[in-house]
Coordinates of C-alpha atoms in Angstrom, one line a residue:
M1 CA 6.2 -34.0 -53.5
H2 CA 3.5 -33.2 -51.0
N3 CA 4.1 -30.1 -48.9
S4 CA 2.3 -30.1 -45.6
S5 CA 2.6 -27.7 -42.7
F6 CA 1.1 -30.1 -40.2
P7 CA 4.3 -31.2 -38.5
C8 CA 5.5 -27.6 -38.0
S9 CA 2.1 -26.4 -36.7
A10 CA 1.8 -29.4 -34.5
V11 CA 5.2 -28.8 -33.0
R12 CA 4.5 -25.1 -32.5
G13 CA 1.2 -26.0 -30.8
F14 CA 3.0 -28.5 -28.5
F15 CA 5.6 -25.9 -27.4
R16 CA 2.9 -23.3 -26.8
L17 CA 0.9 -25.7 -24.7
S18 CA 4.1 -26.8 -22.8
A19 CA 4.9 -23.1 -22.1
V20 CA 1.4 -22.5 -20.7
V21 CA 1.5 -25.6 -18.5
G22 CA 5.0 -24.7 -17.3
A23 CA 3.9 -21.2 -16.3
L24 CA 0.9 -22.6 -14.5
C25 CA 3.0 -25.1 -12.6
L26 CA 5.5 -22.4 -11.5
G27 CA 2.6 -20.3 -10.2
C28 CA 1.4 -23.3 -8.2
I29 CA 4.9 -23.8 -6.8
G30 CA 5.2 -20.2 -5.8
Q31 CA 1.9 -20.5 -3.8
A32 CA 3.0 -23.7 -2.2
W33 CA 6.2 -22.0 -0.9
A34 CA 4.3 -19.0 0.4
H35 CA 4.4 -18.4 4.2
A36 CA 2.0 -16.3 6.3
Q37 CA 3.6 -12.9 7.0
P38 CA 2.3 -10.1 9.2
E39 CA 0.6 -7.3 7.4
T40 CA -0.4 -5.2 10.4
Q41 CA 0.6 -5.3 14.1
S42 CA -1.1 -3.5 16.9
P43 CA 0.8 -2.2 18.8
G44 CA 3.3 -2.0 16.0
A45 CA 7.0 -2.7 16.1
G46 CA 8.8 0.1 17.9
A47 CA 5.6 1.8 18.9
V48 CA 5.3 3.9 22.1
V49 CA 1.8 3.5 23.4
N50 CA -0.6 3.7 26.4
A51 CA -1.0 0.2 27.9
P52 CA -2.8 -1.9 25.2
Q53 CA -5.6 -4.3 26.1
E54 CA -4.4 -6.8 23.5
V55 CA -1.8 -7.5 20.9
R56 CA -3.3 -8.1 17.4
I57 CA -1.5 -9.3 14.3
T58 CA -3.1 -9.7 10.9
Y59 CA -1.4 -12.0 8.3
D60 CA -1.5 -12.2 4.6
E61 CA -2.8 -15.8 4.6
A62 CA -5.3 -17.9 6.6
L63 CA -3.8 -19.4 9.7
E64 CA -4.2 -22.9 11.3
P65 CA -5.3 -21.9 14.8
A66 CA -4.1 -25.1 16.6
F67 CA -0.5 -24.4 15.8
C68 CA -0.2 -20.6 16.2
S69 CA 1.0 -18.7 19.3
L70 CA 1.5 -15.2 20.5
I71 CA 3.5 -14.5 23.6
V72 CA 4.2 -11.1 25.2
R73 CA 7.2 -10.8 27.6
D74 CA 8.3 -7.9 29.8
A75 CA 11.9 -6.6 29.9
R76 CA 12.9 -9.3 32.4
G77 CA 11.6 -12.0 30.0
K78 CA 8.5 -12.9 32.1
Q79 CA 5.5 -13.8 30.1
V80 CA 2.7 -11.2 30.8
N81 CA -0.2 -12.8 28.9
S82 CA -2.0 -15.7 30.6
A83 CA -4.6 -16.1 27.9
K84 CA -3.8 -18.2 24.8
A85 CA -3.7 -16.5 21.5
E86 CA -6.9 -16.8 19.4
V87 CA -7.4 -16.7 15.6
D88 CA -10.3 -14.9 14.1
P89 CA -12.9 -17.7 13.4
I90 CA -14.2 -15.8 10.3
T91 CA -11.2 -14.6 8.4
H92 CA -8.6 -17.0 10.0
Q93 CA -6.0 -14.2 9.3
T94 CA -5.9 -12.3 12.5
M95 CA -4.4 -13.6 15.7
H96 CA -4.8 -11.7 19.0
V97 CA -4.1 -12.2 22.7
A98 CA -5.6 -10.3 25.7
L99 CA -3.2 -8.5 28.0
P100 CA -3.5 -7.5 31.7
A101 CA -2.9 -3.9 32.7
L102 CA 0.7 -3.4 31.7
P103 CA 3.0 -1.0 33.6
P104 CA 5.4 1.3 31.7
G105 CA 8.3 -0.6 30.1
V106 CA 9.5 -2.4 27.0
Y107 CA 7.7 -5.5 25.9
Q108 CA 8.6 -8.2 23.4
V109 CA 6.0 -9.9 21.2
K110 CA 7.0 -13.4 19.9
W111 CA 4.7 -15.0 17.3
V112 CA 4.4 -18.3 15.5
A113 CA 2.1 -18.5 12.5
V114 CA 1.3 -21.7 10.7
A115 CA -0.6 -21.1 7.5
D116 CA -3.4 -23.4 6.6
D117 CA -1.1 -25.0 4.0
G118 CA 1.2 -26.1 6.9
H119 CA 4.1 -23.7 6.4
R120 CA 5.4 -22.2 9.6
T121 CA 6.9 -18.7 10.2
Q122 CA 7.9 -16.9 13.3
G123 CA 9.1 -13.5 14.4
S124 CA 9.3 -11.0 17.2
Y125 CA 9.3 -7.3 17.8
K126 CA 9.2 -4.8 20.7
F127 CA 6.9 -2.0 21.7
T128 CA 7.0 0.4 24.7
V129 CA 4.3 1.2 27.2
K130 CA 4.6 4.8 28.4

């Protein structure tokens, strides 16, 4: 009778390799489902500030500039920014829009961010000019 450990070691090796490949695939899927989320906002949500010259949002992923937007509206719902939002050409993670001189009041920021992987997120928040 010949006793060989080859079949057992080969099977163990196969399962180890399968586990590593599976873990790598799950990591890739997690990245594929990731969406750009704001990391910092200026002015921030709920902030009470002097009239800002711009609204600036930095995201945790690179953005696709052609599909992103940033709109600021006053308390009556009128859009106050006439300029189109711009994405930083170097980092591709910061979107900003210039503002005119804003009178005191509550303003709502609505943003749409499309990550360079094509996933879209959106949100809104308010700040107050004193």
